[in-house]
XYZ file of N, CA and C in Angstrom:
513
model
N 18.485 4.561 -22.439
C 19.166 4.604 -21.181
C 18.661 5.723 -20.305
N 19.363 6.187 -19.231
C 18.955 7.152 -18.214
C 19.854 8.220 -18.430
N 19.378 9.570 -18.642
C 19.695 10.845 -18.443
C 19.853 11.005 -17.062
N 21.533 11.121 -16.917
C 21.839 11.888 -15.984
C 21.787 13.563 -15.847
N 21.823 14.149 -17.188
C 21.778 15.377 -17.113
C 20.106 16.056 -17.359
N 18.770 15.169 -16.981
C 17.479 16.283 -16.959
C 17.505 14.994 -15.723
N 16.289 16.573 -15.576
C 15.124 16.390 -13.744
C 15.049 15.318 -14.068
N 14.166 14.416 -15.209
C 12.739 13.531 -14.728
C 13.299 12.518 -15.707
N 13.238 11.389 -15.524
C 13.621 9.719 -16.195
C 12.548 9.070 -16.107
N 11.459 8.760 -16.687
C 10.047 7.813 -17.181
C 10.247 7.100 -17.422
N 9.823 5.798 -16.590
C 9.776 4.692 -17.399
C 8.239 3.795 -17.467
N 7.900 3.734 -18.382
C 6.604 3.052 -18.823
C 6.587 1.981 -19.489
N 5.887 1.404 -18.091
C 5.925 -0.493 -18.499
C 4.551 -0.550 -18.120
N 4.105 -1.705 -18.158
C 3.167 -2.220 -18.157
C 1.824 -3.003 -17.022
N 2.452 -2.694 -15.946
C 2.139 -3.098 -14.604
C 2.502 -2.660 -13.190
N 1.968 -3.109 -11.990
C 2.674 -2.037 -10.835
C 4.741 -3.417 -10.185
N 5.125 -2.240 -10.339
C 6.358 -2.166 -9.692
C 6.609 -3.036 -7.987
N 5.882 -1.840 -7.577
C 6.287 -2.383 -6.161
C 5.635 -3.497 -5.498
N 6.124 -4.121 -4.456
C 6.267 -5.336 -3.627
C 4.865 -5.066 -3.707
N 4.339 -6.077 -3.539
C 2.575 -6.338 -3.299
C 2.279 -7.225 -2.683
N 2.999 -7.457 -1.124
C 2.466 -8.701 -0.197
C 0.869 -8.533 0.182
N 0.160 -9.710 -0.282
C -0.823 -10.143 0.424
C -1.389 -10.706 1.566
N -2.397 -10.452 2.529
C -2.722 -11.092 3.646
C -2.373 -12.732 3.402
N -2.645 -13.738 4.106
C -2.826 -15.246 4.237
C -3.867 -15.174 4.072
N -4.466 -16.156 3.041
C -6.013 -16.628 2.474
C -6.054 -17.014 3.762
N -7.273 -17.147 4.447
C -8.579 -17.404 4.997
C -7.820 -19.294 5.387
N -7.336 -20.038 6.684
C -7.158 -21.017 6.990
C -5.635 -21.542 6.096
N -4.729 -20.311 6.157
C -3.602 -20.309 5.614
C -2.528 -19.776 6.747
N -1.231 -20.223 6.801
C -0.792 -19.497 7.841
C 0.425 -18.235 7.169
N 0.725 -18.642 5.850
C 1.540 -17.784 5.492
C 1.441 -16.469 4.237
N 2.365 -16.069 4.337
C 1.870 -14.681 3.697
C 1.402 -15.108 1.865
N 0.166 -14.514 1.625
C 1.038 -14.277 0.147
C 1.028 -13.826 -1.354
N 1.882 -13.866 -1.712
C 2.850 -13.204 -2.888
C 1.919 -12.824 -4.226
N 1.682 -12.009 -4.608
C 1.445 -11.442 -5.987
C 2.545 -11.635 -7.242
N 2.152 -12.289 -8.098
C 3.426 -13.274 -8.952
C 2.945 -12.735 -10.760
N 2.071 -11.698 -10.542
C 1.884 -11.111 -11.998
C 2.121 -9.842 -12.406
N 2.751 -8.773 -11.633
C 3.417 -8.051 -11.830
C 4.647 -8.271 -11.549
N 5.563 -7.285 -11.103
C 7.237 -7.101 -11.095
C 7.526 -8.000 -9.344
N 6.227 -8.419 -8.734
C 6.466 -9.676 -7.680
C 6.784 -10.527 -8.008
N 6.698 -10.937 -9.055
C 6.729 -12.348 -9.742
C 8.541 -12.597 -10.186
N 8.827 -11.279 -10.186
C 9.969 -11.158 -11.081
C 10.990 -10.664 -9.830
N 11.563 -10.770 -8.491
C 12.232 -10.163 -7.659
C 13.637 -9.645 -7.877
N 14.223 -10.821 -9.361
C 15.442 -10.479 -9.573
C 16.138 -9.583 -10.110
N 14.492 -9.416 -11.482
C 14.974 -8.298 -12.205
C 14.017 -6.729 -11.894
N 13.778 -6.699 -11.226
C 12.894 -5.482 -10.093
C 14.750 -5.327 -9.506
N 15.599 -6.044 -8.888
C 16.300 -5.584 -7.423
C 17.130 -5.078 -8.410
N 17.645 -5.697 -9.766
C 18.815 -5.354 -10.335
C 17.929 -3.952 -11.108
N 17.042 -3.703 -11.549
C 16.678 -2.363 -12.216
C 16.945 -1.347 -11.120
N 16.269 -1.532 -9.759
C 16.327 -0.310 -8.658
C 17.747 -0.481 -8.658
N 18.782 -1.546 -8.290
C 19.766 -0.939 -7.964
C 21.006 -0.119 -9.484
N 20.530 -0.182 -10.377
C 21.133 0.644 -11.309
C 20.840 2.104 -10.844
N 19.295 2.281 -10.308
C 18.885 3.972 -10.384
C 19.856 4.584 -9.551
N 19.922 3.299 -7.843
C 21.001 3.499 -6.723
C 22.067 3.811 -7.554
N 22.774 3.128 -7.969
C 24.171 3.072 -8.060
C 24.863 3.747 -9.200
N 23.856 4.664 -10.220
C 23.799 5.586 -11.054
C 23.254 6.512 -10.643
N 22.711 7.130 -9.501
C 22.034 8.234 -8.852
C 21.064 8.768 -10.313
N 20.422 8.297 -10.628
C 19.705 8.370 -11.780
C 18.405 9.572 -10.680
N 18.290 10.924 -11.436
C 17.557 11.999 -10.829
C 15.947 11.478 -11.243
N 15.323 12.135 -10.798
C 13.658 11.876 -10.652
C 13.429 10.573 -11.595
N 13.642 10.138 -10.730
C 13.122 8.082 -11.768
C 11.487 8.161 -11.347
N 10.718 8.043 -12.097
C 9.265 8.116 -12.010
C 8.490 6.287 -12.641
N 7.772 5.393 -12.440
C 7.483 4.829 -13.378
C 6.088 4.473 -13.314
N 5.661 4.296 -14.324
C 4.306 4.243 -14.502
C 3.788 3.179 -15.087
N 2.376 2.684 -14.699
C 2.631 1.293 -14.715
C 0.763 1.394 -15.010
N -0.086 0.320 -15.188
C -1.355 0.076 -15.627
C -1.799 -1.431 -15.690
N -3.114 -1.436 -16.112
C -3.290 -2.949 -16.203
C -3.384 -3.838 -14.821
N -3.362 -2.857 -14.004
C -3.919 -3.874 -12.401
C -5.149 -3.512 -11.728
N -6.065 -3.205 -13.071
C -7.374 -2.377 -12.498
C -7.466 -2.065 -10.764
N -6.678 -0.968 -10.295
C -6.539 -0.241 -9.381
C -5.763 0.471 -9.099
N -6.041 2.043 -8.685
C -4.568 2.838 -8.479
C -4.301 2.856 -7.147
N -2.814 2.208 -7.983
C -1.675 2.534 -6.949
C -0.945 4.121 -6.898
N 0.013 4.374 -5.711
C 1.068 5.647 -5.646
C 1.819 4.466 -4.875
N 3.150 4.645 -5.428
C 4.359 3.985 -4.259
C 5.537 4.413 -4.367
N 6.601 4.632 -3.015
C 7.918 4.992 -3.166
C 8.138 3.334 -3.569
N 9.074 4.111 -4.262
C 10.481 2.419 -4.369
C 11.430 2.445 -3.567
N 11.806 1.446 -3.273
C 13.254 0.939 -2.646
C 13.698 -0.217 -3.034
N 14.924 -0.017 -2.637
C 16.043 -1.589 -3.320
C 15.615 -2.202 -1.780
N 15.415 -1.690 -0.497
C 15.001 -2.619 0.733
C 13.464 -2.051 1.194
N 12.393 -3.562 0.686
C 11.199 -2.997 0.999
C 10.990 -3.038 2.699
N 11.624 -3.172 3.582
C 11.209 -3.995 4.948
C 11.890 -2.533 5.381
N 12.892 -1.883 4.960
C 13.404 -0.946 5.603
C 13.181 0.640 5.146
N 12.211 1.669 6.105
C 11.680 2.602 5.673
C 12.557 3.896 5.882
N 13.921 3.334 6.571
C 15.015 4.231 6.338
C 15.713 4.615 4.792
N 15.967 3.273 3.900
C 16.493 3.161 2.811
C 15.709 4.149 2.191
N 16.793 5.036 1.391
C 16.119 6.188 0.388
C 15.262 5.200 -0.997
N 14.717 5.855 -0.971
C 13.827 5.977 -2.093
C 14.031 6.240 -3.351
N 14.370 5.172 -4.185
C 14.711 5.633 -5.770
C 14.176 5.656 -6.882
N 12.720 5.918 -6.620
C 11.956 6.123 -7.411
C 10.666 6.158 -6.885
N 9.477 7.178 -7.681
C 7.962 7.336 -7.021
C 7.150 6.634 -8.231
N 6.325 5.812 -8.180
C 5.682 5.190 -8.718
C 4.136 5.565 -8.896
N 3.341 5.481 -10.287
C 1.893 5.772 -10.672
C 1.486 4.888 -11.340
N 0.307 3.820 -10.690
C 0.027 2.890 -11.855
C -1.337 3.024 -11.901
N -1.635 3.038 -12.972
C -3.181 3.948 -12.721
C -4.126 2.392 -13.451
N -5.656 2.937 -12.932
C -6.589 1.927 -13.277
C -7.223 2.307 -14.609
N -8.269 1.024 -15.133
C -8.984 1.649 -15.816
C -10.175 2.154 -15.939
N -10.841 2.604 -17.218
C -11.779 3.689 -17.004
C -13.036 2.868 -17.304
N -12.988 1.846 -17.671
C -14.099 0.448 -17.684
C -14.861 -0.362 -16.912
N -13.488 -1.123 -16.973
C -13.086 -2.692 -16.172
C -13.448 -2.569 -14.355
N -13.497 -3.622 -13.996
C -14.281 -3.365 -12.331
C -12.706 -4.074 -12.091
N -12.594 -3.599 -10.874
C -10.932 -3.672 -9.770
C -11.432 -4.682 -8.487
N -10.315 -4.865 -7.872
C -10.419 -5.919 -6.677
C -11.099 -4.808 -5.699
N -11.810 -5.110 -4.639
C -11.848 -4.954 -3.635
C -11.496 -4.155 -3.003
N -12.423 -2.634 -2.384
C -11.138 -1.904 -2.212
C -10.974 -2.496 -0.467
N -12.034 -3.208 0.149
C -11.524 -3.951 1.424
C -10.269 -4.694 0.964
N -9.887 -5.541 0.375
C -8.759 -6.086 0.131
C -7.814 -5.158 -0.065
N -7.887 -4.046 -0.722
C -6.574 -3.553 -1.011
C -6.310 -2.324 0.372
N -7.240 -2.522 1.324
C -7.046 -1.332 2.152
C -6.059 -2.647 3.475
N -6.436 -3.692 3.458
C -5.825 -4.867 4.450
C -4.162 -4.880 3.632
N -4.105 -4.796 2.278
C -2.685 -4.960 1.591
C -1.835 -3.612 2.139
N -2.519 -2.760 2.161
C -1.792 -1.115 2.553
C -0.981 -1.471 4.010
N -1.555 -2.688 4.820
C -0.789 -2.582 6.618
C 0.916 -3.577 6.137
N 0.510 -4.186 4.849
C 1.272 -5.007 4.758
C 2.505 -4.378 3.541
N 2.125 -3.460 3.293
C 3.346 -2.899 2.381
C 3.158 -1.136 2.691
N 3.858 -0.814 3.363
C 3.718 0.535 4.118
C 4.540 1.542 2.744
N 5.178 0.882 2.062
C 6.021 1.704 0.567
C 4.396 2.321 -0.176
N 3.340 1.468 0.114
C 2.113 2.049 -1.122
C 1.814 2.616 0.098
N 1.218 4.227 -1.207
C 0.693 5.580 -0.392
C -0.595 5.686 -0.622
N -0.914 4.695 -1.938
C -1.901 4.975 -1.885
C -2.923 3.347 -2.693
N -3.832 3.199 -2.385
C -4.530 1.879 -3.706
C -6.420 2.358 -3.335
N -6.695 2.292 -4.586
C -7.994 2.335 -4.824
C -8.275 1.646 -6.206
N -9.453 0.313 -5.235
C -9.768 -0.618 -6.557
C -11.258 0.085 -7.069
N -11.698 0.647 -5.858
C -13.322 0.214 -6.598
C -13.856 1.501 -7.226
N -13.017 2.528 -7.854
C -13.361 3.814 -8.136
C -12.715 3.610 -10.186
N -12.650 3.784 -10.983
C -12.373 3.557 -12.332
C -11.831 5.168 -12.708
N -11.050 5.132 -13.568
C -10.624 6.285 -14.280
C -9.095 6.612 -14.511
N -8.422 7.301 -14.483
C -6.865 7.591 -15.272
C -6.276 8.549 -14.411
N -4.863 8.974 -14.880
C -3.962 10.253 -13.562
C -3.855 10.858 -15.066
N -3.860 12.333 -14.431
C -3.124 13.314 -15.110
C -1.928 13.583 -14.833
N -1.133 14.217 -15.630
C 0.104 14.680 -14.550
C 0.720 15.488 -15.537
N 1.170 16.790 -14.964
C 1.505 18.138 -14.728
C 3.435 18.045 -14.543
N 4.353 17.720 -15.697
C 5.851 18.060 -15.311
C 6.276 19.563 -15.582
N 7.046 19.941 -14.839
C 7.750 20.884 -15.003
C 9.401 20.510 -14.467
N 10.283 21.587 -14.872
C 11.444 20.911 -14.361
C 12.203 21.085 -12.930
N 11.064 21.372 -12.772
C 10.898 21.070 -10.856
C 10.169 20.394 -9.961
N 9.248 20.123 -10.835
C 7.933 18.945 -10.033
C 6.915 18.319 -10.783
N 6.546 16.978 -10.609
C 5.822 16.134 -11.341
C 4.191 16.389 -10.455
N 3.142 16.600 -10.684
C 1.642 16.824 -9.965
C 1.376 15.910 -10.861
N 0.890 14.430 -9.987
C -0.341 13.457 -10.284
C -1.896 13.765 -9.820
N -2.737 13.831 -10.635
C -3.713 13.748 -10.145
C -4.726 12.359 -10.375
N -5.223 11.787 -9.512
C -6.094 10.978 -9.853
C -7.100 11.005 -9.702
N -7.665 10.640 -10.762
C -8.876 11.117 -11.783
C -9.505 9.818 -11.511
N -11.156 10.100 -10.753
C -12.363 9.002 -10.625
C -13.560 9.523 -11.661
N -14.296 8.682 -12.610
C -15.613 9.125 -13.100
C -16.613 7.934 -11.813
N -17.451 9.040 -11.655
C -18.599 8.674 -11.120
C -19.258 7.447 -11.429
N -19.758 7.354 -12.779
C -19.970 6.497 -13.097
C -19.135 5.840 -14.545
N -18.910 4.634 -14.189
C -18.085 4.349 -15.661
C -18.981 3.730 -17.200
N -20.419 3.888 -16.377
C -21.400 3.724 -17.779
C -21.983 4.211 -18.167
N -20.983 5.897 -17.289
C -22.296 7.325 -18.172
C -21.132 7.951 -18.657
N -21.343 7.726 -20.554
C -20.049 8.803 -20.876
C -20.281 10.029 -20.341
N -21.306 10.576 -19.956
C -21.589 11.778 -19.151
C -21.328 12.185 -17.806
N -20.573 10.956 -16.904
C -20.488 10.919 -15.859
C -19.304 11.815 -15.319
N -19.953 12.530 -14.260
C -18.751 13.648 -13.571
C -17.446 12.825 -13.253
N -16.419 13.705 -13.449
C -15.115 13.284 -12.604
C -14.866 14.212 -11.983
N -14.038 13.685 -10.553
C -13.118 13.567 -9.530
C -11.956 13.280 -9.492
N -11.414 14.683 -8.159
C -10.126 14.224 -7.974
C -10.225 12.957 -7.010
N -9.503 11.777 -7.304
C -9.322 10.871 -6.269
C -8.454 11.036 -5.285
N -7.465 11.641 -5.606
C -5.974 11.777 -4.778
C -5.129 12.814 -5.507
N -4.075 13.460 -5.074
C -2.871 14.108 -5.822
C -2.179 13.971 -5.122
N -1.002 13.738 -5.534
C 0.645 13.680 -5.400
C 0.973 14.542 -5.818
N 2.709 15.223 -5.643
C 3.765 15.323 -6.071
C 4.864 15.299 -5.775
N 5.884 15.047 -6.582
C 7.381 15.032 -6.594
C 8.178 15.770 -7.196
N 8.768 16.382 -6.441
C 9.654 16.994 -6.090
C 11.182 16.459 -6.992
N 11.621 17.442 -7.968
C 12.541 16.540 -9.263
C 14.110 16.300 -8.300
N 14.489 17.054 -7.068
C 15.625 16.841 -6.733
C 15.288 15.605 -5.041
N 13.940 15.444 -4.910
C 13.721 14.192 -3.838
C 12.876 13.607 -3.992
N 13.315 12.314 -4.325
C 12.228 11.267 -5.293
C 11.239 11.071 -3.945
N 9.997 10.316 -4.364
C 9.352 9.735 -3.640
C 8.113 10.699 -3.566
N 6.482 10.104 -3.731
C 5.447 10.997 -3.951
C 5.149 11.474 -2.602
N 4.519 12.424 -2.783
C 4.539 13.124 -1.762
C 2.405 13.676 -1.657
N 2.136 13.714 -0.421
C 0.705 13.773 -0.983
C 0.273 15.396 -1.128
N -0.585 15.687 -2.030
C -0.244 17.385 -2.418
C -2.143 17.958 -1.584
């Protein structure tokens, strides 16, 4: 269950979380939908966020993998509305192998879901992250090359959050 009494609540599943509307294919007129992560699933995504709501559940973090590309995203129980607080900051990191979509595609998905802070497909590698019981520091971690075990890494991005105001923040 969720600790109400520490900073930080993890949850580690298996894929990215947040809404992931897609452009209209090419001679399509309507939007669309990503149906293999927690898109696929709207019912039980609205009823998990609204437990964090309605349990004020403190630093809800979740972390997620397996969509060869990193994401950063606030959550909300209303994705259309950028007033609604934020109940949770999201990290779903890529892998350090495997080749990712497009990062043209995923930079056209960013106009269409303004909750992701961040997506990078075409870079490979993992997040670190740094808790204390005041702040979570993501870093994301690019290797240069992913077919030189010798290959330099990079920071790709850093976040953090802040354990008493959810939502990543860029550091």
């Amino acid at each position: 269950g969720w600790s109400l009494q520490h900073p930080w609540n993890l949850l580690a599943q298996q894929t990215l979380m947040a809404r992931l509307v897609r452009p209209p294919a090419a001679g399509s007129d309507g939007v669309r939908v990503w149906t293999d992560g927690w898109e696929g699933y709207p019912a039980a995504r609205a009823r998990l966020l609204s437990v964090l709501a309605e349990r004020r559940v403190p630093g809800a973090v979740v972390l997620g993998g397996d969509v060869h590309a990193s994401y950063v995203a606030a959550l909300r129980a209303r994705w259309d509305d950028e007033r609604a607080p934020v109940l949770a900051s999201e990290f779903c990191g890529t892998s350090i192998s495997s080749h990712g979509p497009p990062q043209k595609r995923l930079d056209a998905e960013l106009h269409l879901n303004p909750h992701i802070l961040h997506a990078r497909g075409d870079q490979r590698g993992c997040i670190r992250f740094a808790l204390t019981r005041a702040r979570l520091e993501a870093d994301l971690r690019a290797v240069a090359d992913p077919d030189d075990a010798a290959s330099a890494v990079t920071s790709q991005a850093r976040f953090v959050v802040e354990a008493a105001q959810p939502g990543p923040q860029r550091a």
